[in-house]
Short mmCIF file of C-alpha atoms and ligand atoms in Angstrom, two decimals:
data_model
loop_
_atom_site.label_atom_id
_atom_site.label_comp_id
_atom_site.label_asym_id
_atom_site.label_seq_id
_atom_site.Cartn_x
_atom_site.Cartn_y
_atom_site.Cartn_z
CA MET A 21 -50.84 17.45 -61.39
CA THR A 22 -54.56 17.95 -60.91
CA LEU A 23 -57.39 15.51 -61.44
CA PRO A 24 -58.84 15.01 -64.92
CA ALA A 25 -61.98 17.06 -65.56
CA GLY A 26 -65.16 15.00 -65.47
CA LEU A 27 -63.71 12.22 -63.33
CA GLY A 28 -66.46 11.05 -60.98
CA LEU A 29 -64.90 11.07 -57.53
CA ILE A 30 -65.79 8.62 -54.75
CA ASP A 31 -65.86 9.67 -51.11
CA LEU A 32 -65.52 6.62 -48.86
CA HIS A 33 -66.18 8.38 -45.56
CA ALA A 34 -69.15 10.64 -44.84
CA HIS A 35 -71.84 10.84 -42.18
CA VAL A 36 -74.55 11.55 -44.72
CA LEU A 37 -77.44 9.45 -43.42
CA PRO A 38 -80.01 11.67 -41.66
CA GLY A 39 -80.53 11.42 -37.92
CA ILE A 40 -78.31 8.36 -37.42
CA ASP A 41 -75.24 9.47 -35.48
CA ASP A 42 -73.59 12.88 -35.17
CA GLY A 43 -73.86 13.37 -38.92
CA ALA A 44 -76.63 14.90 -41.05
CA ALA A 45 -79.27 16.26 -38.72
CA ASP A 46 -82.21 15.64 -41.03
CA LEU A 47 -83.08 14.91 -44.64
CA ASP A 48 -82.60 18.54 -45.72
CA ASP A 49 -79.09 18.37 -44.31
CA SER A 50 -78.43 15.12 -46.21
CA LEU A 51 -79.66 16.72 -49.43
CA ALA A 52 -77.48 19.77 -48.89
CA MET A 53 -74.50 17.48 -48.30
CA ALA A 54 -75.38 15.70 -51.55
CA ASP A 55 -75.32 19.07 -53.32
CA GLN A 56 -71.88 19.80 -51.84
CA ALA A 57 -70.70 16.44 -53.16
CA LEU A 58 -72.06 17.03 -56.66
CA GLU A 59 -70.56 20.51 -56.73
CA ASP A 60 -67.19 18.89 -55.96
CA GLY A 61 -67.51 16.29 -58.73
CA ILE A 62 -68.31 13.41 -56.41
CA THR A 63 -70.70 10.81 -57.83
CA VAL A 64 -70.60 8.15 -55.10
CA VAL A 65 -70.59 8.66 -51.34
CA CYS A 66 -70.14 5.83 -48.89
CA ALA A 67 -72.33 6.38 -45.84
CA THR A 68 -70.19 5.61 -42.80
CA PRO A 69 -72.13 6.17 -39.58
CA HIS A 70 -70.18 5.64 -36.37
CA ILE A 71 -70.24 2.04 -35.21
CA HIS A 72 -69.15 2.99 -31.73
CA ASP A 73 -70.27 2.56 -28.16
CA ASP A 74 -70.97 6.32 -28.02
CA HIS A 75 -73.50 6.13 -30.86
CA ASP A 76 -76.61 4.03 -30.83
CA VAL A 77 -76.62 3.11 -34.52
CA GLU A 78 -78.92 0.26 -35.43
CA ILE A 79 -76.75 -1.78 -37.78
CA ASP A 80 -79.61 -3.95 -39.04
CA ALA A 81 -81.42 -0.83 -40.23
CA LEU A 82 -78.54 0.72 -42.17
CA ALA A 83 -79.12 -0.98 -45.52
CA GLY A 84 -82.72 0.22 -45.57
CA GLN A 85 -81.68 3.73 -44.59
CA VAL A 86 -79.16 3.84 -47.45
CA ASP A 87 -81.82 2.60 -49.88
CA ALA A 88 -84.24 5.26 -48.61
CA LEU A 89 -81.74 8.08 -49.09
CA ASN A 90 -80.94 6.82 -52.59
CA ARG A 91 -84.65 6.93 -53.42
CA VAL A 92 -84.92 10.49 -52.12
CA LEU A 93 -81.89 11.56 -54.14
CA ARG A 94 -83.27 9.96 -57.28
CA ASP A 95 -86.67 11.58 -56.80
CA ALA A 96 -84.97 14.92 -56.19
CA GLY A 97 -82.97 14.60 -59.41
CA ARG A 98 -79.58 14.43 -57.69
CA PRO A 99 -77.20 12.14 -59.69
CA LEU A 100 -75.44 10.86 -56.59
CA SER A 101 -75.29 7.31 -55.28
CA ILE A 102 -74.97 6.39 -51.63
CA ALA A 103 -73.15 3.16 -50.81
CA ARG A 104 -73.38 1.16 -47.60
CA GLY A 105 -70.70 1.28 -44.99
CA GLY A 106 -69.73 2.24 -41.50
CA GLU A 107 -66.91 3.71 -39.48
CA LEU A 108 -66.01 0.95 -37.08
CA SER A 109 -64.41 1.86 -33.78
CA ALA A 110 -61.32 -0.33 -33.41
CA PRO A 111 -62.01 -1.24 -29.76
CA LEU A 112 -65.47 -2.47 -30.76
CA ALA A 113 -64.42 -4.61 -33.73
CA ALA A 114 -63.69 -7.81 -31.83
CA ARG A 115 -67.18 -7.78 -30.33
CA LEU A 116 -69.01 -7.82 -33.67
CA ASP A 117 -70.12 -11.18 -35.00
CA ASP A 118 -69.33 -11.94 -38.65
CA GLY A 119 -72.77 -10.99 -39.95
CA THR A 120 -72.72 -7.64 -38.18
CA LEU A 121 -69.18 -6.97 -39.33
CA ARG A 122 -70.19 -7.69 -42.90
CA ALA A 123 -73.10 -5.25 -42.61
CA VAL A 124 -70.72 -2.36 -41.95
CA THR A 125 -68.16 -3.20 -44.64
CA LEU A 126 -67.82 -0.60 -47.38
CA GLY A 127 -70.23 -1.31 -50.20
CA GLY A 128 -71.65 -4.17 -48.12
CA SER A 129 -69.26 -6.53 -49.89
CA GLY A 130 -67.88 -8.12 -46.74
CA ARG A 131 -64.33 -7.29 -47.80
CA TRP A 132 -63.21 -3.84 -46.64
CA VAL A 133 -63.97 -2.01 -43.41
CA LEU A 134 -63.19 1.55 -42.38
CA VAL A 135 -61.57 1.42 -38.95
CA GLU A 136 -61.45 4.39 -36.60
CA PRO A 137 -58.50 4.13 -34.21
CA GLY A 138 -59.33 4.17 -30.51
CA PRO A 139 -58.98 7.46 -28.64
CA GLY A 140 -55.47 8.91 -28.41
CA PRO A 141 -52.35 8.09 -30.42
CA MET A 142 -52.24 4.94 -32.52
CA ASP A 143 -50.70 2.07 -30.59
CA GLY A 144 -50.30 -1.70 -30.68
CA ALA A 145 -54.01 -2.22 -30.06
CA LEU A 146 -54.70 -0.93 -33.56
CA ASP A 147 -52.19 -3.41 -35.03
CA GLU A 148 -53.94 -6.22 -33.16
CA CYS A 149 -57.34 -5.05 -34.40
CA VAL A 150 -56.12 -4.98 -38.00
CA ASP A 151 -54.54 -8.43 -37.70
CA ALA A 152 -57.70 -9.86 -36.16
CA LEU A 153 -59.93 -8.42 -38.88
CA HIS A 154 -57.60 -9.63 -41.62
CA GLU A 155 -57.72 -13.12 -40.08
CA ARG A 156 -61.51 -12.90 -40.41
CA GLY A 157 -61.12 -12.08 -44.12
CA VAL A 158 -61.88 -8.38 -43.81
CA ARG A 159 -59.30 -5.84 -45.01
CA CYS A 160 -58.83 -2.58 -43.14
CA ILE A 161 -58.76 1.06 -44.12
CA VAL A 162 -57.42 3.16 -41.26
CA ALA A 163 -59.42 6.39 -40.94
CA HIS A 164 -57.90 9.81 -40.21
CA PRO A 165 -54.56 8.82 -38.63
CA GLU A 166 -53.77 12.55 -38.45
CA ARG A 167 -56.17 12.70 -35.50
CA HIS A 168 -54.30 9.90 -33.75
CA ALA A 169 -50.70 10.88 -34.46
CA GLY A 170 -48.15 10.42 -31.73
CA ALA A 171 -44.41 10.96 -32.14
CA ASP A 172 -44.13 7.50 -33.73
CA ALA A 173 -47.00 7.95 -36.21
CA ALA A 174 -44.95 7.25 -39.34
CA GLN A 175 -43.60 4.02 -37.85
CA ARG A 176 -47.13 3.07 -36.76
CA LEU A 177 -48.47 3.65 -40.26
CA THR A 178 -45.59 1.73 -41.80
CA ALA A 179 -46.43 -1.25 -39.62
CA LEU A 180 -50.13 -1.02 -40.51
CA VAL A 181 -49.39 -0.80 -44.24
CA GLU A 182 -47.02 -3.77 -43.97
CA ARG A 183 -49.94 -5.65 -42.41
CA GLY A 184 -51.97 -4.91 -45.53
CA ALA A 185 -54.04 -1.96 -44.32
CA LEU A 186 -54.75 1.09 -46.45
CA VAL A 187 -54.62 4.59 -44.98
CA GLN A 188 -57.23 7.30 -45.51
CA VAL A 189 -56.67 10.95 -44.60
CA THR A 190 -59.17 13.80 -44.31
CA ALA A 191 -59.33 16.09 -47.33
CA ALA A 192 -59.95 19.31 -45.42
CA PHE A 193 -56.86 18.76 -43.30
CA LEU A 194 -54.67 18.77 -46.43
CA THR A 195 -55.61 22.34 -47.28
CA GLY A 196 -56.31 25.69 -45.71
CA GLY A 197 -53.12 25.94 -43.69
CA HIS A 198 -54.11 23.11 -41.39
CA GLY A 199 -51.23 22.30 -39.05
CA ALA A 200 -51.26 18.59 -39.87
CA ALA A 201 -50.92 19.07 -43.63
CA PRO A 202 -47.08 18.96 -43.83
CA VAL A 203 -47.03 15.81 -41.73
CA MET A 204 -49.67 14.16 -43.90
CA LEU A 205 -47.82 15.12 -47.08
CA ASP A 206 -44.65 13.66 -45.59
CA TRP A 207 -46.50 10.41 -44.88
CA ALA A 208 -47.74 10.47 -48.48
CA ALA A 209 -44.18 10.88 -49.75
CA GLN A 210 -43.33 7.70 -47.83
CA GLY A 211 -46.20 5.81 -49.48
CA LEU A 212 -48.28 5.77 -46.30
CA VAL A 213 -51.40 7.53 -47.65
CA HIS A 214 -53.71 5.81 -50.14
CA LEU A 215 -57.13 7.44 -49.91
CA VAL A 216 -58.70 10.84 -49.24
CA ALA A 217 -62.17 11.33 -47.78
CA SER A 218 -64.33 14.17 -46.53
CA ASP A 219 -65.46 12.73 -43.18
CA ALA A 220 -68.21 15.35 -43.54
CA HIS A 221 -70.81 15.43 -40.77
CA SER A 222 -73.17 18.20 -41.89
CA SER A 223 -73.74 20.84 -44.54
CA ARG A 224 -74.28 23.36 -41.77
CA ALA A 225 -71.00 23.20 -39.89
CA GLY A 226 -67.56 21.69 -40.08
CA ARG A 227 -66.00 20.11 -43.13
CA PRO A 228 -68.00 20.12 -46.38
CA LEU A 229 -68.69 16.92 -48.29
CA ALA A 230 -65.81 17.62 -50.70
CA ILE A 231 -62.48 15.99 -51.47
CA ARG A 232 -61.15 17.60 -54.67
CA ALA A 233 -59.01 20.33 -53.08
CA GLY A 234 -57.49 17.83 -50.67
CA LEU A 235 -56.78 15.44 -53.52
CA ASP A 236 -55.10 18.20 -55.49
CA ALA A 237 -52.91 18.97 -52.48
CA LEU A 238 -52.02 15.31 -52.15
CA LEU A 239 -51.12 15.09 -55.84
CA SER A 240 -48.45 17.74 -55.26
CA VAL A 241 -46.44 14.89 -53.75
CA PRO A 242 -44.30 13.61 -56.67
CA ARG A 243 -44.77 9.97 -55.67
CA LEU A 244 -48.54 10.32 -56.12
CA ALA A 245 -48.71 12.82 -58.98
CA ALA A 246 -49.52 10.26 -61.67
CA HIS A 247 -52.04 8.38 -59.54
CA GLY A 248 -54.91 10.82 -59.05
CA THR A 249 -57.42 8.66 -60.89
CA TRP A 250 -56.44 5.62 -58.84
CA ILE A 251 -56.77 7.50 -55.54
CA ALA A 252 -59.97 9.32 -56.41
CA ARG A 253 -61.86 6.67 -58.32
CA GLU A 254 -60.25 3.32 -59.11
CA ALA A 255 -59.24 2.26 -55.62
CA PRO A 256 -62.47 3.42 -53.94
CA ALA A 257 -64.53 1.67 -56.64
CA ALA A 258 -62.59 -1.57 -56.14
CA ILE A 259 -63.09 -1.30 -52.39
CA LEU A 260 -66.85 -0.84 -52.74
CA ALA A 261 -66.94 -3.83 -55.08
CA GLY A 262 -65.01 -5.94 -52.56
CA ASP A 263 -62.08 -6.42 -54.92
CA ASP A 264 -58.41 -6.68 -54.11
CA VAL A 265 -56.46 -3.45 -54.24
CA THR A 266 -52.84 -3.27 -55.34
CA VAL A 267 -51.22 0.05 -54.52
CA PRO A 268 -49.41 1.34 -57.63
CA PHE A 269 -47.02 3.71 -55.81
FE1 FE2 B 320 -66.05 9.82 -39.59
#
């Protein structure tokens, strides 16, 4: 099953802010990424700069930078909205105070945070991070587990999902003969994949700001086939609004 035509997609993971981290190099790059998004049918992009010791992102400035890009997009006639967010490095999470943590939640709602596992395969430290964030009232979305997959990845994801985390995979890795695709589709068949994102960093290299082809690949999994609208729109919208999310599959 493919996605309904005209459904405005939401990408919850993109490095679209100009000159912030290793994402868009400049405003022209951001605008070109916005055009990629619109071409793909995306209407909302969550800006998720790296909140990581390797990147000197000024968290206090992010809201203003999102507002500025939205103004540029509006003035340029691009019908795309940028939402606030961040991609929080798991090892860093415990060091953020509550106000700073809230500033990097998706949509700025204080409810959902995108967590990047620490380097290497997922391990118990990620479980502890998720538990600690949940105890602080912030729900976790685990970013690109396919990049942190050890031999026990499915068991790791099962434990994270049982803890209440959602799992987000990278759209481009679901298509184009990528080696991880069968593994990701197997996870999806087990109910361990809930969201698809571009994790785009630039219009000039790497993955485009697009998710539709990856979503279509994911919807080839029978368990998910009837849930394209939920995955592409309803769940991401609820997350940006800070609402609860109940997985329907
Ligand atoms: Fe990312």
